[in-house]
Short mmCIF file of C-alpha atoms in Angstrom, two decimals:
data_model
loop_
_atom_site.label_atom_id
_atom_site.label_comp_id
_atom_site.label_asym_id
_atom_site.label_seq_id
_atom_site.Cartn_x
_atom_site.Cartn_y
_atom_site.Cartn_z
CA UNK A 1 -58.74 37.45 -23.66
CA UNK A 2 -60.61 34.68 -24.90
CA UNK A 3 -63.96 37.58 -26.49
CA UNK A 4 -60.52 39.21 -28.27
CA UNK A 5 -59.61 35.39 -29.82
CA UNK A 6 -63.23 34.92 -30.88
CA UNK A 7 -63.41 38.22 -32.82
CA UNK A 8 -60.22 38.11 -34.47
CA UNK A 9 -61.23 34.88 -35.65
CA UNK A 10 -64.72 35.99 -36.81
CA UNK A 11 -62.77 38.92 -38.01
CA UNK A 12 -60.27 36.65 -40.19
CA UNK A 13 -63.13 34.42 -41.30
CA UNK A 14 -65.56 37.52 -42.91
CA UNK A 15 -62.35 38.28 -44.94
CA UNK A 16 -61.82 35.13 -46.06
CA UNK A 17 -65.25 34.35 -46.97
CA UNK A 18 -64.91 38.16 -48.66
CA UNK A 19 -61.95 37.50 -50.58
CA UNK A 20 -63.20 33.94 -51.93
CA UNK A 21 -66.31 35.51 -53.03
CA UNK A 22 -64.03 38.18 -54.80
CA UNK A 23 -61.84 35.66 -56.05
CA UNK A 24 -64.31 33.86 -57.81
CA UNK A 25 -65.60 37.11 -59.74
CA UNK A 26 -62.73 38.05 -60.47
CA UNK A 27 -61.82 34.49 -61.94
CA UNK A 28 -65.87 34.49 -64.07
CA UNK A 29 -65.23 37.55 -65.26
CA UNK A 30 -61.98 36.59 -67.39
CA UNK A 31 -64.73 33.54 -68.66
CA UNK A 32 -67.44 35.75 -68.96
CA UNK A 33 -65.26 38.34 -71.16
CA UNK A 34 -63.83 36.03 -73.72
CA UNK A 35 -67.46 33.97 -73.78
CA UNK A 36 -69.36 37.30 -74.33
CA UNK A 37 -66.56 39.29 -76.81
CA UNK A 38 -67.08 35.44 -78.72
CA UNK A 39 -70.69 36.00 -78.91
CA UNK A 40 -70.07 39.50 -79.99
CA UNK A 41 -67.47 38.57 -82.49
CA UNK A 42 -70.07 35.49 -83.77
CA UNK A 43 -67.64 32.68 -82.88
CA UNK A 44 -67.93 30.62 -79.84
CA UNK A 45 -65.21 31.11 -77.17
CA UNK A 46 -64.32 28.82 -74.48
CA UNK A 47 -66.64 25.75 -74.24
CA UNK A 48 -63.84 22.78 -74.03
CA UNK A 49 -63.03 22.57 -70.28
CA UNK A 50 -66.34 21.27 -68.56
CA UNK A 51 -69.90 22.00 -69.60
CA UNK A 52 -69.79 25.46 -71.98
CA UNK A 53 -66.05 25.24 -70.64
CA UNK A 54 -67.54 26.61 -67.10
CA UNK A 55 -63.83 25.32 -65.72
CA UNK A 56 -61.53 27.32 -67.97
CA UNK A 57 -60.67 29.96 -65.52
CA UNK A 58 -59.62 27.28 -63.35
CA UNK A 59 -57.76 25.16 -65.96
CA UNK A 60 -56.19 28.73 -67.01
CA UNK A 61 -55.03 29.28 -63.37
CA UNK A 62 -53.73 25.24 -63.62
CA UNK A 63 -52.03 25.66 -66.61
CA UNK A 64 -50.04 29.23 -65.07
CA UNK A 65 -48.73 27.48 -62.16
CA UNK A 66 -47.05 25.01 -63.61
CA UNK A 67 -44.94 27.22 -66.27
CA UNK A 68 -41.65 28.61 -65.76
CA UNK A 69 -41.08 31.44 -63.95
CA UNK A 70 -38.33 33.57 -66.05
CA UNK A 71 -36.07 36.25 -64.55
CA UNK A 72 -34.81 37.98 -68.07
CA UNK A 73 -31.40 39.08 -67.72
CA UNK A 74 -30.61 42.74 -66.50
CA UNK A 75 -34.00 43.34 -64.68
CA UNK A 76 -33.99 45.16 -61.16
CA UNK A 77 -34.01 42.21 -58.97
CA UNK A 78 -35.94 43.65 -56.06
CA UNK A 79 -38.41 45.87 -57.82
CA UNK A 80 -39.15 43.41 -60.67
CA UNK A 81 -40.30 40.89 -57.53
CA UNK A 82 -42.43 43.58 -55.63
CA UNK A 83 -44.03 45.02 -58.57
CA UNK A 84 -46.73 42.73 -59.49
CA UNK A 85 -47.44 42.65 -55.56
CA UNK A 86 -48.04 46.39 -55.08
CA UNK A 87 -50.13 45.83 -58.09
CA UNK A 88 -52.26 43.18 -56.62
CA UNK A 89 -52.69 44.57 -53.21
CA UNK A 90 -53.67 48.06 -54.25
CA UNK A 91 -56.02 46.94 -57.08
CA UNK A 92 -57.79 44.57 -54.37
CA UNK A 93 -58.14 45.94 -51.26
CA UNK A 94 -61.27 48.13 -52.39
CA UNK A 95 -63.27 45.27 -52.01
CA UNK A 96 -62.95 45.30 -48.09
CA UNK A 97 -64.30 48.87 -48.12
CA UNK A 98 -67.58 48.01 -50.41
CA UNK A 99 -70.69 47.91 -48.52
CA UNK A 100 -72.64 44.72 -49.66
CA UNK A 101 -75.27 44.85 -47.86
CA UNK A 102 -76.20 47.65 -45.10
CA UNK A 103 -74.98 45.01 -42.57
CA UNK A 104 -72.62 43.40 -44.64
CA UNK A 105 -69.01 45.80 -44.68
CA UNK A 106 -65.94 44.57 -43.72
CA UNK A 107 -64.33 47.60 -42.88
CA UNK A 108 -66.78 50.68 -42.53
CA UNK A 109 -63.74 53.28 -41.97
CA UNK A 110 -65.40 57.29 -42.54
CA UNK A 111 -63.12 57.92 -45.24
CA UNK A 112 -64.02 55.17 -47.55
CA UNK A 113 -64.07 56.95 -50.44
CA UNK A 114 -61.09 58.43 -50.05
CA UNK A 115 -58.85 55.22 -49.39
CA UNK A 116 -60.32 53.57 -52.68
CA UNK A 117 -58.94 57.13 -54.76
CA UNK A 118 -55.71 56.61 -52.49
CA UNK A 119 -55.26 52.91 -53.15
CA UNK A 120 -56.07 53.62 -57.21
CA UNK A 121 -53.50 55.99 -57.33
CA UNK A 122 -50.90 53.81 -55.70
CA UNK A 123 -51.81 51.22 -57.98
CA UNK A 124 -50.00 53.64 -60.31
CA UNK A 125 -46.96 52.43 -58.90
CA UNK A 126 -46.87 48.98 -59.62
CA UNK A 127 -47.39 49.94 -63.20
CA UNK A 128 -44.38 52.01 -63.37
CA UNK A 129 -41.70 49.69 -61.11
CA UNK A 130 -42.62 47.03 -63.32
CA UNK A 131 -41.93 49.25 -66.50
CA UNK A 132 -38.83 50.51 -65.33
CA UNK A 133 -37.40 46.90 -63.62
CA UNK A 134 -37.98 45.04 -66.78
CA UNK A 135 -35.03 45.89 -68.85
CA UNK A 136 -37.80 46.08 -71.79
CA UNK A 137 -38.29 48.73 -74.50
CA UNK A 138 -41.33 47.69 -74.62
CA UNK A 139 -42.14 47.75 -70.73
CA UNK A 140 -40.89 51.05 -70.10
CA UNK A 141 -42.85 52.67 -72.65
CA UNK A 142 -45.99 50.97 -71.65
CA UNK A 143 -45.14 51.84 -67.78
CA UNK A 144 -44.45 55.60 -68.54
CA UNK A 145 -47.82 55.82 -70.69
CA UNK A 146 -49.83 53.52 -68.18
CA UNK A 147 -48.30 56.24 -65.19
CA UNK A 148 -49.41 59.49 -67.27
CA UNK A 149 -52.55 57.92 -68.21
CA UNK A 150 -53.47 57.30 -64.42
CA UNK A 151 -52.61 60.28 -63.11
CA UNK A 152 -54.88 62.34 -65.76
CA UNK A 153 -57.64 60.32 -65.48
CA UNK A 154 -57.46 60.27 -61.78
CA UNK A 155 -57.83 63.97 -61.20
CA UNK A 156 -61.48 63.72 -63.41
CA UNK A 157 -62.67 60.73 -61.05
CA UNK A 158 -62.01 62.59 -58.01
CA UNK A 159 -64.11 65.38 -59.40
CA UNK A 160 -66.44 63.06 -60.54
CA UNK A 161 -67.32 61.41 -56.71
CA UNK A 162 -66.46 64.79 -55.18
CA UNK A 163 -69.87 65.97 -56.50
CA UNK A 164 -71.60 62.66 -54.68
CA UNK A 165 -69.53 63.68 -51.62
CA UNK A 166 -71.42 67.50 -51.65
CA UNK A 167 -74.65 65.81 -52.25
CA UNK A 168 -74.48 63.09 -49.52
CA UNK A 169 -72.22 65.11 -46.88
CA UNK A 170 -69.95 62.39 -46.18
CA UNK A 171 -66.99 60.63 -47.21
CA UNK A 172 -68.24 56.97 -45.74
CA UNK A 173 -69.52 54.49 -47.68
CA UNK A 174 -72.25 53.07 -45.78
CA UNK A 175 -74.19 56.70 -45.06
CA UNK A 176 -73.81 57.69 -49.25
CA UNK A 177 -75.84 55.03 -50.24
CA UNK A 178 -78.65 56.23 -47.17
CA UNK A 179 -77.79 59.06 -47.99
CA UNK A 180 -79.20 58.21 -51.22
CA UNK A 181 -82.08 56.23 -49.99
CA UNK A 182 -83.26 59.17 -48.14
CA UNK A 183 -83.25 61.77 -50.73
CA UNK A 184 -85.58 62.23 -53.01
CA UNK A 185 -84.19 60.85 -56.10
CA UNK A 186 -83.44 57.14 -54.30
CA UNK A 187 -80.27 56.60 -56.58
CA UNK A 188 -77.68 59.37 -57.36
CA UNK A 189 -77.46 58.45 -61.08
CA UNK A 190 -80.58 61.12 -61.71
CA UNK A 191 -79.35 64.42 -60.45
CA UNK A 192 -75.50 63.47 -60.83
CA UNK A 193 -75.89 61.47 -64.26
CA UNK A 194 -72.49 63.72 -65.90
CA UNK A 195 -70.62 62.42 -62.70
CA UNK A 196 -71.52 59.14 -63.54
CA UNK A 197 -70.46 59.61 -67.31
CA UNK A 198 -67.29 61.07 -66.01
CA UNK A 199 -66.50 58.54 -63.74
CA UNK A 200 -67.24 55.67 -65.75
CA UNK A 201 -64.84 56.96 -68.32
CA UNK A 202 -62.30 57.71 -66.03
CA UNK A 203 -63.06 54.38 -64.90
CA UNK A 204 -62.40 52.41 -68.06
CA UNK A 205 -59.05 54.46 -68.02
CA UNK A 206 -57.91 53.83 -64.89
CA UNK A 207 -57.97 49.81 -65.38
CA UNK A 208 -56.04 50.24 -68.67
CA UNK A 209 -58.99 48.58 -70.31
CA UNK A 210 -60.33 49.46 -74.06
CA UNK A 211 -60.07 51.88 -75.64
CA UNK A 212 -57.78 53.39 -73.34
CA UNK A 213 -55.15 50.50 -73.16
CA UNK A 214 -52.36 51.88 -74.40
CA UNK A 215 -50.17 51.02 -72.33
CA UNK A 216 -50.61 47.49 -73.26
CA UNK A 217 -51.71 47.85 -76.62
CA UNK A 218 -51.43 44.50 -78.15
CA UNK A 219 -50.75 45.87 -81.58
CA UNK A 220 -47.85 48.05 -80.66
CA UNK A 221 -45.91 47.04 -77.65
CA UNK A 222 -46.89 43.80 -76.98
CA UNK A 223 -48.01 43.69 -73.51
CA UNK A 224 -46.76 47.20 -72.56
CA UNK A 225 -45.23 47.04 -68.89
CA UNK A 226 -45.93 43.28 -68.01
CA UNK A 227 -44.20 41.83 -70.97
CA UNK A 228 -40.93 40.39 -69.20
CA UNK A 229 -43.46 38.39 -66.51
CA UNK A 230 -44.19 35.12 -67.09
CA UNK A 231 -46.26 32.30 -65.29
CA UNK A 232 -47.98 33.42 -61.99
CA UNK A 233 -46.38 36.70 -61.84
CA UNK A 234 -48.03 37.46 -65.18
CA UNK A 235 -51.65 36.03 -63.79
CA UNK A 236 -50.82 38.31 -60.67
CA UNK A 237 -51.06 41.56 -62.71
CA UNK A 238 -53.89 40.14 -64.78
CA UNK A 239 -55.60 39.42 -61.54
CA UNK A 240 -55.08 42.77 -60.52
CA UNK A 241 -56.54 44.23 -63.67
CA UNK A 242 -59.55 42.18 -63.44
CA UNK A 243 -60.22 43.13 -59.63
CA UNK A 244 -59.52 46.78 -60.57
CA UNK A 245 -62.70 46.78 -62.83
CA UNK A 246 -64.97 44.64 -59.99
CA UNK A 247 -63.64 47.60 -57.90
CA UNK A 248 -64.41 50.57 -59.75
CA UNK A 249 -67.72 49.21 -60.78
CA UNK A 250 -68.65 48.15 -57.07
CA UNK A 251 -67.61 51.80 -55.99
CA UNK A 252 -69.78 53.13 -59.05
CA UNK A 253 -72.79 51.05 -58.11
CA UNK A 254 -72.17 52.16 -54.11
CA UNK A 255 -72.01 55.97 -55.33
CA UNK A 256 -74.73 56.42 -58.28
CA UNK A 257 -76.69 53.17 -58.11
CA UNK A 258 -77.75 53.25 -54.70
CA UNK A 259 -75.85 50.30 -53.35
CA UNK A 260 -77.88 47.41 -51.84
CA UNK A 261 -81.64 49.00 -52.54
CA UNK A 262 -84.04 47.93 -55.08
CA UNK A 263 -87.28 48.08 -56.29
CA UNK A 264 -88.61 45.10 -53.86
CA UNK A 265 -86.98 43.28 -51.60
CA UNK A 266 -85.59 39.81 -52.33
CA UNK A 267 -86.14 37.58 -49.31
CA UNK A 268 -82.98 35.58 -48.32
CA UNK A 269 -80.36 37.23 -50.79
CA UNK A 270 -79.99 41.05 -49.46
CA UNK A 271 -77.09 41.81 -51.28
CA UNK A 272 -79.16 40.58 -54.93
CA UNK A 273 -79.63 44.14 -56.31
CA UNK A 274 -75.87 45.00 -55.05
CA UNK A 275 -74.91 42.06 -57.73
CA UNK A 276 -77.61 43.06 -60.66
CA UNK A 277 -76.16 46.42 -60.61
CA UNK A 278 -72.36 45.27 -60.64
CA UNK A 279 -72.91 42.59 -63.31
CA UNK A 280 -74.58 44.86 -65.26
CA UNK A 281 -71.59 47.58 -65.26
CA UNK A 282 -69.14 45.02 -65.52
CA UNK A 283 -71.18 43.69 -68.91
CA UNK A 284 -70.54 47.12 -70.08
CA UNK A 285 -67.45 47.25 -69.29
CA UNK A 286 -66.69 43.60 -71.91
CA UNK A 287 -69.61 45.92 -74.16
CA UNK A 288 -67.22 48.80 -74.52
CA UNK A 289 -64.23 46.28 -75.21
CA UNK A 290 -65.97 44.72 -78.26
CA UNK A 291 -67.49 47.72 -79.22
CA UNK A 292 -64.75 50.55 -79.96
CA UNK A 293 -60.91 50.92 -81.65
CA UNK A 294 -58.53 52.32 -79.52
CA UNK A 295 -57.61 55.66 -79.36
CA UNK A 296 -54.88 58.06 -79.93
CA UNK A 297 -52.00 58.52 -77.36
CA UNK A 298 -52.85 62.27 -77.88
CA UNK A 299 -56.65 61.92 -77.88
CA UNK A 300 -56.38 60.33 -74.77
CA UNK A 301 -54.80 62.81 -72.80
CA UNK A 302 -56.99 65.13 -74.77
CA UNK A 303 -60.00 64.19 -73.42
CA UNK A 304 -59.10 63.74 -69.98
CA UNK A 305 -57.56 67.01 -69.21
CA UNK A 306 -59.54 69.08 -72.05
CA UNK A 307 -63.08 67.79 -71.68
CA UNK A 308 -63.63 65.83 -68.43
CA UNK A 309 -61.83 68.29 -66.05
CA UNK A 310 -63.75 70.83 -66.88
CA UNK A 311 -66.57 69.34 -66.89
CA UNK A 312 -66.24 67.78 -63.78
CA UNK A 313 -65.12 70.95 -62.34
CA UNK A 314 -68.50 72.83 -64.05
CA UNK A 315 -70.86 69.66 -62.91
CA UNK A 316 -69.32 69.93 -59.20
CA UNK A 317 -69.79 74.02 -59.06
CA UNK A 318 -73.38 73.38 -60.29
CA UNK A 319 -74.57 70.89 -57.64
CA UNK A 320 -72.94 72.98 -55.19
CA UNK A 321 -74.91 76.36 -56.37
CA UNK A 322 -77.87 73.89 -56.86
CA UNK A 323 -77.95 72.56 -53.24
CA UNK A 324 -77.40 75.95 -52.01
CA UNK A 325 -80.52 77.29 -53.58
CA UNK A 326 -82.96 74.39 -52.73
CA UNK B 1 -59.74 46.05 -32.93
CA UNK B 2 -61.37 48.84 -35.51
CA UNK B 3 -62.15 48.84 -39.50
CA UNK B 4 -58.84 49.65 -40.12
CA UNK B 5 -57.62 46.56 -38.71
CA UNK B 6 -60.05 44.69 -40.86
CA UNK B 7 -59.31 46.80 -43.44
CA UNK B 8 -55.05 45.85 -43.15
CA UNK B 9 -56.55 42.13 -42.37
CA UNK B 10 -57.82 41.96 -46.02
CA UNK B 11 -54.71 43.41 -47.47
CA UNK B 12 -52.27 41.35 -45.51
CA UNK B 13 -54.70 38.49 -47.27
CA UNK B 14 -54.11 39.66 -50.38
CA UNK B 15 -50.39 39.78 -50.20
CA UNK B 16 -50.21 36.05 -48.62
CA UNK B 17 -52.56 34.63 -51.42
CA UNK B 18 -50.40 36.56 -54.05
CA UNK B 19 -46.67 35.11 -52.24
CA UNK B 20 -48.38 31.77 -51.95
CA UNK B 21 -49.47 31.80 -55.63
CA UNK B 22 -46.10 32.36 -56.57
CA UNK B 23 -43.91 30.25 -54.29
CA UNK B 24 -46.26 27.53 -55.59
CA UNK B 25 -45.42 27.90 -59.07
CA UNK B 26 -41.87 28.06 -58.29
CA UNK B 27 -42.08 24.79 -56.85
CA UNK B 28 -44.18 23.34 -59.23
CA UNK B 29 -42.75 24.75 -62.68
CA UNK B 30 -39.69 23.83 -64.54
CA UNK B 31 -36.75 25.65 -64.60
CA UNK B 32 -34.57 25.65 -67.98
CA UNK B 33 -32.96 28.94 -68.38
CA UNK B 34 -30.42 29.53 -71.38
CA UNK B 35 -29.22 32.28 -72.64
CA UNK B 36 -31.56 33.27 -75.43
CA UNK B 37 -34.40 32.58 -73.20
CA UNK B 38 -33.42 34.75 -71.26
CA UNK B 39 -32.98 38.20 -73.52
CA UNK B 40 -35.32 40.84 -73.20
CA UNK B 41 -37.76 40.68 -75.87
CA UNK B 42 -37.76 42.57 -78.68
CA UNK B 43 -39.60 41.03 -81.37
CA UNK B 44 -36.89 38.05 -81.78
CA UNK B 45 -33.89 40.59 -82.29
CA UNK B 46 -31.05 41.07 -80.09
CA UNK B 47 -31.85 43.98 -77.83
CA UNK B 48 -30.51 46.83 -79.10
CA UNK B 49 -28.62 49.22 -76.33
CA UNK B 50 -30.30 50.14 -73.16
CA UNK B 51 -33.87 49.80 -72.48
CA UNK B 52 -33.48 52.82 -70.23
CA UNK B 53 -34.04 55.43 -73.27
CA UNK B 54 -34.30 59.25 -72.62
CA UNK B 55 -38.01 60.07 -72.45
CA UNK B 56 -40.11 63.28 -73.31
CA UNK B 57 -40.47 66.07 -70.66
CA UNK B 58 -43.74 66.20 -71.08
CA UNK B 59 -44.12 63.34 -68.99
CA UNK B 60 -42.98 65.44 -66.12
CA UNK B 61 -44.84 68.11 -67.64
CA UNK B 62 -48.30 66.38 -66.94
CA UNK B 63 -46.87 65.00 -63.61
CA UNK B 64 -46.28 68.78 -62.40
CA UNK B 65 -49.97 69.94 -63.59
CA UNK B 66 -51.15 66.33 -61.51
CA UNK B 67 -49.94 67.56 -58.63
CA UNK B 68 -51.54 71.29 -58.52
CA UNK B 69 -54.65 69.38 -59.01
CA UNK B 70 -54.39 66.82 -56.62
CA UNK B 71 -53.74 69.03 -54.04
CA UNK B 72 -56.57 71.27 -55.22
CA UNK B 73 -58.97 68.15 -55.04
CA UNK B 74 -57.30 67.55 -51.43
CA UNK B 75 -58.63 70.83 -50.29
CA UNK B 76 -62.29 70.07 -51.85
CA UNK B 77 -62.76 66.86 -50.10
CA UNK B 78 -63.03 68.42 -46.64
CA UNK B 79 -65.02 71.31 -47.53
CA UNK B 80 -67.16 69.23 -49.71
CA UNK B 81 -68.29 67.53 -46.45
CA UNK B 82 -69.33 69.91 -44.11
CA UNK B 83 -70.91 72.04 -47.22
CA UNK B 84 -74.06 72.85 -45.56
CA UNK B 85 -72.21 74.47 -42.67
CA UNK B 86 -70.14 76.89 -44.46
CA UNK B 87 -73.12 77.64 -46.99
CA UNK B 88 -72.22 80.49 -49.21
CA UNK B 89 -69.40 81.75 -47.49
CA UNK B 90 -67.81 78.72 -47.83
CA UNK B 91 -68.87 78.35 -51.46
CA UNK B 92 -67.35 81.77 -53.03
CA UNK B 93 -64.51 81.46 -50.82
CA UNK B 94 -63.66 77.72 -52.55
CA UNK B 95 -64.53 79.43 -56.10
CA UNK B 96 -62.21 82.15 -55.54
CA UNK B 97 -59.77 79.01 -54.88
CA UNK B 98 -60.37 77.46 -57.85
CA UNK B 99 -61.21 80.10 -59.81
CA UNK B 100 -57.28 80.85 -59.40
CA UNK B 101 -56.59 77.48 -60.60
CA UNK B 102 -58.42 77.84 -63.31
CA UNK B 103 -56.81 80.60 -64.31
CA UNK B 104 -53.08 78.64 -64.06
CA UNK B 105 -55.02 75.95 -65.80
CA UNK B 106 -55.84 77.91 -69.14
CA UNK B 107 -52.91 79.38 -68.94
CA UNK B 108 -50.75 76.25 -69.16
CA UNK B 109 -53.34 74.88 -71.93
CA UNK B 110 -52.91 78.23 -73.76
CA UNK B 111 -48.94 77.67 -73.57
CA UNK B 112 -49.21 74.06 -75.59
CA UNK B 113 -48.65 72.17 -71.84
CA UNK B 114 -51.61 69.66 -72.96
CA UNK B 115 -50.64 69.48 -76.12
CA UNK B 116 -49.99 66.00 -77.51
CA UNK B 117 -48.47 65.86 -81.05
#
């Protein structure tokens, strides 16, 4: 009885430690986005709030609590309260399935990969609730865009890791990335790089981020489905988008970028590369942002189901006849 | 005690941190509703009529086509894993499968389904 006690603890404590270390990305990237878009833009973003305004994020997150949390009138009670929840949980709860570090998983379940596509496409849900529950013009456009858009893009991202799941033979986390060490390329991003393009792309569209945010395009419907939120229920669905791209890149650095391995080893930090890897996707991510307009509603869903279906589909029917032959 | 619980641990986290985030700023924020406040925005104006507006079938359009797909990518998963097993039986048999798909596929494309204008 008392072994059981000790593990759950150690159990609860791992998470906690996981979910702090999350936090705190997720909080640095919002600071790293606006400081490196500012440097992009030539101006000089955030740099009131502590040294280079290092405490912003947490002045933001001071500043949120203490505002007024608005119910507009005719919203759907119920689902306008869950929304931003089912947004939060499904966005986040990727992390726990990340392998850090060979040693360092929280949850090594053999159908990793699968539960992260799962919980992405549930995440679909918040989205719409929140769309519909608001009572907004605005919202429910944004949350019937933001629903097709998720749905397209998640049939190409499935394709896209399906092709990692012929080459590695397994659906679990942990054994892709030695799955990867082992083979003769050392990081899936050689013989798989279309995947990778795929994915990435279907990526950067399943966050809702530029230049696929439509369905929160600033310009035109103000803040798409989350515009009736206010104070922390607002900051809950922005937290959600923000752990939604540490997600997606962590699974893309697990899947093509070989995970934990490196060129040497660091001594003392063994999940170092794990972090080079997802800093540098989630720079590209903020790269993309300042980089490109936004598209088209039509050459959005034009590209996902014209060009990266099919080539997914063509990419995943070559490794197979690939692997086959060697 | 398995990943899974681990794995419902971290969500049940999640949730609690969310709840706690927001029962904290109802306690902590004002609370001065009136009745313009309270409108659903729309640029300053009054809202005008329901925000429930008739949408395109399309929508469901694309929903429909998602779901052929999905299931289609359901099917791949598994056989995607033991793929050394089944070899080449198992890799004409799942390209007659899809092949069939494909076929549905260009045929909605070919009937405007995809079509965004």
């Amino acid at each position: 009885m008392g072994e059981v006690i000790d593990r759950l603890i150690s159990i609860i404590i791992a998470a906690v430690i996981l979910l702090v270390i999350a936090l705190l990305h997720v909080a640095y990237l919002t600071y790293a986005e606006r400081k490196i878009i500012a440097r992009m833009q030539q101006r000089l973003g955030p740099n009131r709030v502590g040294p280079r305004g290092l405490l912003q994020p947490i002045a933001d997150m001071l500043k949120l609590l203490t505002k007024e949390d608005l119910i507009p009138y005719g919203v759907d009670k119920p689902i306008f309260y869950i929304a931003p929840f089912i947004s939060l949980v499904c966005a986040g709860t990727g992390v726990a399935l990340i392998p850090l570090w060979e040693k360092f998983v929280l949850s090594n379940i053999n159908v990793g990969i699968l539960f992260i596509l799962a919980l992405s496409s549930l995440s679909a849900y918040g989205v719409i609730l929140s769309g519909w529950a608001s009572n907004s013009r605005y919202a429910f456009l944004g949350g019937l865009r933001a629903s097709a858009q998720v749905i397209s893009y998640e049939i190409a991202m499935s394709l896209a890791l399906l092709s990692v799941v012929l080459m590695a033979g397994s659906l679990n986390l942990v054994d892709i990335v030695n799955a990867q060490i082992n083979s003769p390329y050392k990081i899936y991003l050689i013989p798989q790089i279309i995947a990778f393009y795929v994915f990435i792309i279907s990526a950067i569209a399943e966050c809702n981020r530029v230049p696929f945010d439509l369905p929160e395009a600033e310009t035109e419907l103000v803040a798409g489905y989350f515009v009736e939120y206010s104070a922390m229920r607002f900051a809950i669905f922005y937290l959600a988008e923000y752990f939604g791209m540490v997600v997606m890149s962590a699974l893309a650095v697990t899947c093509f970028l070989g995970g934990w391995v490196g060129p040497f080893k660091v001594p003392y930090v063994p999940f170092f590369w794990f972090l080079i890897k997802l800093y540098f996707l989630l720079f590209v991510y903020i790269w993309v942002r300042a980089t490109l307009p936004r598209y088209r509603y039509d050459q959005l869903m034009g590209l996902g189901w014209k060009v990266l279906i099919p080539v997914g589909i063509i990419n995943l029917f070559l490794t197979a006849f690939l692997k086959l032959i060697f | 005690m398995g990943s899974y619980f681990n794995l419902f641990l971290f969500a049940l986290l999640l949730l609690v941190l969310g709840v706690a985030l927001v029962i904290l700023n109802i306690l902590l924020g004002p609370r001065r509703p009136y009745s313009e406040k309270l409108i659903p925005y729309e640029c300053g104006l009054d809202p005008s009529g329901d925000a429930r507006i008739p949408f395109r079938v399309r929508f469901y359009l694309i929903a429909v086509i998602f779901l052929v797909f999905d299931v289609e990518i359901i099917f791949l998963y598994p056989w995607a894993v033991i793929f050394e097993d089944l070899s080449w039986f198992g890799f004409i048999e799942i390209g007659i499968f899809v092949i069939m798909l494909l076929i549905a596929y260009i045929y909605a494309w070919s009937e405007g389904a995809l079509q965004w204008e």
